[in-house]
């Protein structure tokens, strides 16, 4: 830790050495123990840690929507009922996390700094594919943990300014990166969410319809997967929903989502299958 | 064995200072100025790709004059320092005071220990939640650091510019007013009494730290929005 200066002392030479614009690469030199991928292997044995569950993403005519339920589970216990699992990555992309919550949130923090750091040093933003590839590398760095049951599986979505369209990327635990078309879902309830999306998705849905699709899909996931949280109308805990368009990223406010959730719940009163 | 000539430390420091001052005086000036919603930075920079004004962190910006490769080095170091600290602790733990300190130590060490001092002058500025919490630090080639209020002028023709601004600066002014004052100040003639110059719009580099923006306060002013501000009435 001696390599990161406090309030006293000059900048060490590696701070001013030209070269990398990657924050993760720089940390590897300046403070490697801050990097998740440089951590020593854990002793054998299972660790109980909170897990994040279902994330869905849907492209629409102006961009892409990502939404996540609010539950984290630890075995059969609900570890947290209002966790947030969808994060802005930068102005034009967002990332949703499933898997071991602690590791995933740390990965997202590093990813956010990585993108902003590049932007500040280079004076230009990475391409959407460039961002997706950086995330890939970070997931690959977590492979050791994944082998011990602490996997992180994010879903990445953003607006591609060059193509003028919303795009979705999914990953596997080895860092494999796959572009998904129209919609995708990850996490424990993803099987059910994806089936719901598959039946309801139509080309050229608008933003409002895409939000509705996501809320419906999360409802279906919660219906059949105990680890996915349904909308909590009594506590007013609603899914986190972000939209990314040519105008940038925006988190849809809770009162708007609350109204969509209320409609979905009302309709399910008479038609539980949706 | 021949004996090296004795040169007094005073003489060495004076020579280094003169050298650095001459280098800085050759470049065009940059101005940082408080206005109602934050701090505006304006400089004359015909080279659009190589910036003199940049973002360091959420509420912190950096402006420099002098030798590009030297202040660019310091800028990169500052961004790395800020991002590392923010990642290690929290975003709120990155402060302009800490950054100014690091820069002062770095410039001071280079000035005393290396043969050639950096020919740079820097401003590190941070916007707070209100104007009283804004901070502006001026750092010079020898590692001196001074906290200043209102405005800071750096670079070549700084004295006439500073006296022009001192008479007219109003910290409660709008962005358009502050921007126009800055541009008018930058074209002030050098003391020899020659005519005021004009700066082509393309040669102007401008940016703001706007406290009303969420999280990242820094924004470059370019193209049509900049023109609109420069042409705005009041």
mmCIF file of N, CA and C in Angstrom, chain A residues 183-240:
data_model
loop_
_atom_site.group_PDB
_atom_site.id
_atom_site.type_symbol
_atom_site.label_atom_id
_atom_site.label_comp_id
_atom_site.label_asym_id
_atom_site.label_seq_id
_atom_site.Cartn_x
_atom_site.Cartn_y
_atom_site.Cartn_z
ATOM 1 N N UNK A 183 -33.764 -9.242 -26.617
ATOM 2 C CA UNK A 183 -33.956 -9.271 -25.165
ATOM 3 C C UNK A 183 -33.074 -10.348 -24.569
ATOM 4 N N UNK A 184 -32.853 -10.261 -23.260
ATOM 5 C CA UNK A 184 -32.117 -11.312 -22.568
ATOM 6 C C UNK A 184 -32.368 -11.194 -21.076
ATOM 7 N N UNK A 185 -32.037 -12.261 -20.358
ATOM 8 C CA UNK A 185 -32.197 -12.243 -18.915
ATOM 9 C C UNK A 185 -31.125 -13.113 -18.283
ATOM 10 N N UNK A 186 -30.642 -12.729 -17.098
ATOM 11 C CA UNK A 186 -29.683 -13.566 -16.365
ATOM 12 C C UNK A 186 -30.149 -13.703 -14.914
ATOM 13 N N UNK A 187 -29.606 -14.693 -14.234
ATOM 14 C CA UNK A 187 -29.917 -14.900 -12.825
ATOM 15 C C UNK A 187 -30.847 -16.080 -12.620
ATOM 16 N N UNK A 188 -31.150 -16.321 -11.329
ATOM 17 C CA UNK A 188 -31.879 -17.562 -10.990
ATOM 18 C C UNK A 188 -33.268 -17.628 -11.631
ATOM 19 N N UNK A 189 -33.936 -16.495 -11.792
ATOM 20 C CA UNK A 189 -35.274 -16.526 -12.370
ATOM 21 C C UNK A 189 -35.285 -16.280 -13.863
ATOM 22 N N UNK A 190 -34.079 -16.317 -14.470
ATOM 23 C CA UNK A 190 -33.983 -15.892 -15.875
ATOM 24 C C UNK A 190 -34.736 -16.816 -16.831
ATOM 25 N N UNK A 191 -34.831 -18.113 -16.475
ATOM 26 C CA UNK A 191 -35.543 -19.048 -17.358
ATOM 27 C C UNK A 191 -36.980 -18.576 -17.559
ATOM 28 N N UNK A 192 -37.616 -18.223 -16.446
ATOM 29 C CA UNK A 192 -39.018 -17.825 -16.518
ATOM 30 C C UNK A 192 -39.162 -16.445 -17.155
ATOM 31 N N UNK A 193 -38.246 -15.547 -16.797
ATOM 32 C CA UNK A 193 -38.315 -14.195 -17.345
ATOM 33 C C UNK A 193 -38.127 -14.226 -18.859
ATOM 34 N N UNK A 194 -37.174 -15.068 -19.299
ATOM 35 C CA UNK A 194 -36.893 -15.117 -20.732
ATOM 36 C C UNK A 194 -38.074 -15.702 -21.507
ATOM 37 N N UNK A 195 -38.726 -16.716 -20.929
ATOM 38 C CA UNK A 195 -39.889 -17.286 -21.605
ATOM 39 C C UNK A 195 -40.981 -16.234 -21.739
ATOM 40 N N UNK A 196 -41.170 -15.440 -20.681
ATOM 41 C CA UNK A 196 -42.193 -14.397 -20.732
ATOM 42 C C UNK A 196 -41.861 -13.387 -21.820
ATOM 43 N N UNK A 197 -40.577 -13.002 -21.891
ATOM 44 C CA UNK A 197 -40.166 -12.021 -22.904
ATOM 45 C C UNK A 197 -40.352 -12.587 -24.303
ATOM 46 N N UNK A 198 -40.016 -13.864 -24.448
ATOM 47 C CA UNK A 198 -40.093 -14.503 -25.767
ATOM 48 C C UNK A 198 -41.520 -14.471 -26.306
ATOM 49 N N UNK A 199 -42.488 -14.684 -25.415
ATOM 50 C CA UNK A 199 -43.894 -14.713 -25.863
ATOM 51 C C UNK A 199 -44.419 -13.322 -26.163
ATOM 52 N N UNK A 200 -43.896 -12.323 -25.469
ATOM 53 C CA UNK A 200 -44.522 -11.001 -25.572
ATOM 54 C C UNK A 200 -43.754 -10.009 -26.435
ATOM 55 N N UNK A 201 -42.469 -10.298 -26.704
ATOM 56 C CA UNK A 201 -41.665 -9.312 -27.424
ATOM 57 C C UNK A 201 -42.098 -9.170 -28.874
ATOM 58 N N UNK A 202 -42.199 -7.917 -29.327
ATOM 59 C CA UNK A 202 -42.450 -7.662 -30.750
ATOM 60 C C UNK A 202 -41.398 -6.667 -31.216
ATOM 61 N N UNK A 203 -41.041 -6.745 -32.495
ATOM 62 C CA UNK A 203 -40.067 -5.784 -33.014
ATOM 63 C C UNK A 203 -40.641 -4.378 -32.902
ATOM 64 N N UNK A 204 -39.744 -3.416 -32.709
ATOM 65 C CA UNK A 204 -40.137 -2.014 -32.658
ATOM 66 C C UNK A 204 -41.106 -1.672 -31.539
ATOM 67 N N UNK A 205 -40.943 -2.322 -30.369
ATOM 68 C CA UNK A 205 -41.720 -1.846 -29.222
ATOM 69 C C UNK A 205 -41.171 -0.472 -28.830
ATOM 70 N N UNK A 206 -42.029 0.380 -28.288
ATOM 71 C CA UNK A 206 -41.509 1.676 -27.827
ATOM 72 C C UNK A 206 -41.044 1.555 -26.377
ATOM 73 N N UNK A 207 -40.537 2.664 -25.838
ATOM 74 C CA UNK A 207 -39.920 2.604 -24.519
ATOM 75 C C UNK A 207 -40.916 2.177 -23.442
ATOM 76 N N UNK A 208 -42.116 2.762 -23.475
ATOM 77 C CA UNK A 208 -43.111 2.457 -22.443
ATOM 78 C C UNK A 208 -43.484 0.978 -22.491
ATOM 79 N N UNK A 209 -43.639 0.450 -23.725
ATOM 80 C CA UNK A 209 -44.006 -0.958 -23.866
ATOM 81 C C UNK A 209 -42.874 -1.859 -23.372
ATOM 82 N N UNK A 210 -41.634 -1.429 -23.606
ATOM 83 C CA UNK A 210 -40.486 -2.225 -23.161
ATOM 84 C C UNK A 210 -40.404 -2.256 -21.639
ATOM 85 N N UNK A 211 -40.717 -1.124 -20.997
ATOM 86 C CA UNK A 211 -40.731 -1.086 -19.535
ATOM 87 C C UNK A 211 -41.781 -2.078 -19.022
ATOM 88 N N UNK A 212 -42.948 -2.040 -19.662
ATOM 89 C CA UNK A 212 -44.033 -2.939 -19.261
ATOM 90 C C UNK A 212 -43.593 -4.407 -19.420
ATOM 91 N N UNK A 213 -42.911 -4.721 -20.546
ATOM 92 C CA UNK A 213 -42.428 -6.086 -20.786
ATOM 93 C C UNK A 213 -41.491 -6.529 -19.660
ATOM 94 N N UNK A 214 -40.600 -5.633 -19.259
ATOM 95 C CA UNK A 214 -39.620 -5.973 -18.219
ATOM 96 C C UNK A 214 -40.321 -6.244 -16.891
ATOM 97 N N UNK A 215 -41.270 -5.378 -16.526
ATOM 98 C CA UNK A 215 -41.976 -5.556 -15.249
ATOM 99 C C UNK A 215 -42.766 -6.860 -15.269
ATOM 100 N N UNK A 216 -43.403 -7.136 -16.401
ATOM 101 C CA UNK A 216 -44.145 -8.404 -16.556
ATOM 102 C C UNK A 216 -43.218 -9.604 -16.407
ATOM 103 N N UNK A 217 -42.041 -9.525 -17.066
ATOM 104 C CA UNK A 217 -41.103 -10.646 -17.044
ATOM 105 C C UNK A 217 -40.592 -10.881 -15.626
ATOM 106 N N UNK A 218 -40.318 -9.788 -14.881
ATOM 107 C CA UNK A 218 -39.846 -9.943 -13.496
ATOM 108 C C UNK A 218 -40.955 -10.517 -12.613
ATOM 109 N N UNK A 219 -42.186 -10.132 -12.909
ATOM 110 C CA UNK A 219 -43.315 -10.689 -12.151
ATOM 111 C C UNK A 219 -43.370 -12.202 -12.368
ATOM 112 N N UNK A 220 -43.228 -12.622 -13.632
ATOM 113 C CA UNK A 220 -43.272 -14.057 -13.943
ATOM 114 C C UNK A 220 -42.094 -14.790 -13.305
ATOM 115 N N UNK A 221 -40.932 -14.159 -13.267
ATOM 116 C CA UNK A 221 -39.773 -14.795 -12.641
ATOM 117 C C UNK A 221 -40.035 -14.977 -11.142
ATOM 118 N N UNK A 222 -40.597 -13.937 -10.502
ATOM 119 C CA UNK A 222 -40.868 -14.013 -9.063
ATOM 120 C C UNK A 222 -41.954 -15.039 -8.757
ATOM 121 N N UNK A 223 -42.840 -15.213 -9.751
ATOM 122 C CA UNK A 223 -43.949 -16.153 -9.593
ATOM 123 C C UNK A 223 -43.437 -17.589 -9.425
ATOM 124 N N UNK A 224 -42.352 -17.922 -10.148
ATOM 125 C CA UNK A 224 -41.898 -19.303 -10.180
ATOM 126 C C UNK A 224 -40.534 -19.529 -9.543
ATOM 127 N N UNK A 225 -39.815 -18.442 -9.219
ATOM 128 C CA UNK A 225 -38.491 -18.606 -8.624
ATOM 129 C C UNK A 225 -38.511 -17.920 -7.255
ATOM 130 N N UNK A 226 -38.231 -18.711 -6.198
ATOM 131 C CA UNK A 226 -38.349 -18.144 -4.847
ATOM 132 C C UNK A 226 -37.259 -17.112 -4.562
ATOM 133 N N UNK A 227 -36.179 -17.123 -5.322
ATOM 134 C CA UNK A 227 -35.080 -16.182 -5.063
ATOM 135 C C UNK A 227 -35.289 -14.827 -5.724
ATOM 136 N N UNK A 228 -36.302 -14.729 -6.587
ATOM 137 C CA UNK A 228 -36.585 -13.441 -7.233
ATOM 138 C C UNK A 228 -37.711 -12.747 -6.475
ATOM 139 N N UNK A 229 -37.513 -11.492 -6.172
ATOM 140 C CA UNK A 229 -38.518 -10.751 -5.418
ATOM 141 C C UNK A 229 -39.578 -10.170 -6.330
ATOM 142 N N UNK A 230 -40.843 -10.344 -5.961
ATOM 143 C CA UNK A 230 -41.930 -9.717 -6.717
ATOM 144 C C UNK A 230 -42.036 -8.265 -6.298
ATOM 145 N N UNK A 231 -42.849 -7.480 -6.999
ATOM 146 C CA UNK A 231 -43.027 -6.080 -6.590
ATOM 147 C C UNK A 231 -43.655 -6.034 -5.198
ATOM 148 N N UNK A 232 -43.102 -5.206 -4.321
ATOM 149 C CA UNK A 232 -43.568 -5.125 -2.947
ATOM 150 C C UNK A 232 -44.419 -3.869 -2.802
ATOM 151 N N UNK A 233 -45.752 -4.051 -2.979
ATOM 152 C CA UNK A 233 -46.628 -2.878 -2.976
ATOM 153 C C UNK A 233 -46.804 -2.304 -1.585
ATOM 154 N N UNK A 234 -46.678 -3.150 -0.552
ATOM 155 C CA UNK A 234 -46.880 -2.619 0.800
ATOM 156 C C UNK A 234 -45.718 -1.711 1.198
ATOM 157 N N UNK A 235 -44.483 -2.116 0.855
ATOM 158 C CA UNK A 235 -43.324 -1.287 1.221
ATOM 159 C C UNK A 235 -42.917 -0.334 0.104
ATOM 160 N N UNK A 236 -43.617 -0.396 -0.996
ATOM 161 C CA UNK A 236 -43.288 0.416 -2.178
ATOM 162 C C UNK A 236 -41.849 0.175 -2.641
ATOM 163 N N UNK A 237 -41.483 -1.114 -2.741
ATOM 164 C CA UNK A 237 -40.175 -1.464 -3.296
ATOM 165 C C UNK A 237 -40.412 -2.015 -4.703
ATOM 166 N N UNK A 238 -39.986 -1.254 -5.699
ATOM 167 C CA UNK A 238 -40.247 -1.622 -7.088
ATOM 168 C C UNK A 238 -38.941 -1.943 -7.794
ATOM 169 N N UNK A 239 -39.016 -2.664 -8.928
ATOM 170 C CA UNK A 239 -37.781 -2.974 -9.664
ATOM 171 C C UNK A 239 -37.014 -1.698 -10.023
ATOM 172 N N UNK A 240 -35.687 -1.824 -10.109
ATOM 173 C CA UNK A 240 -34.868 -0.722 -10.612
ATOM 174 C C UNK A 240 -34.893 -0.822 -12.137
#
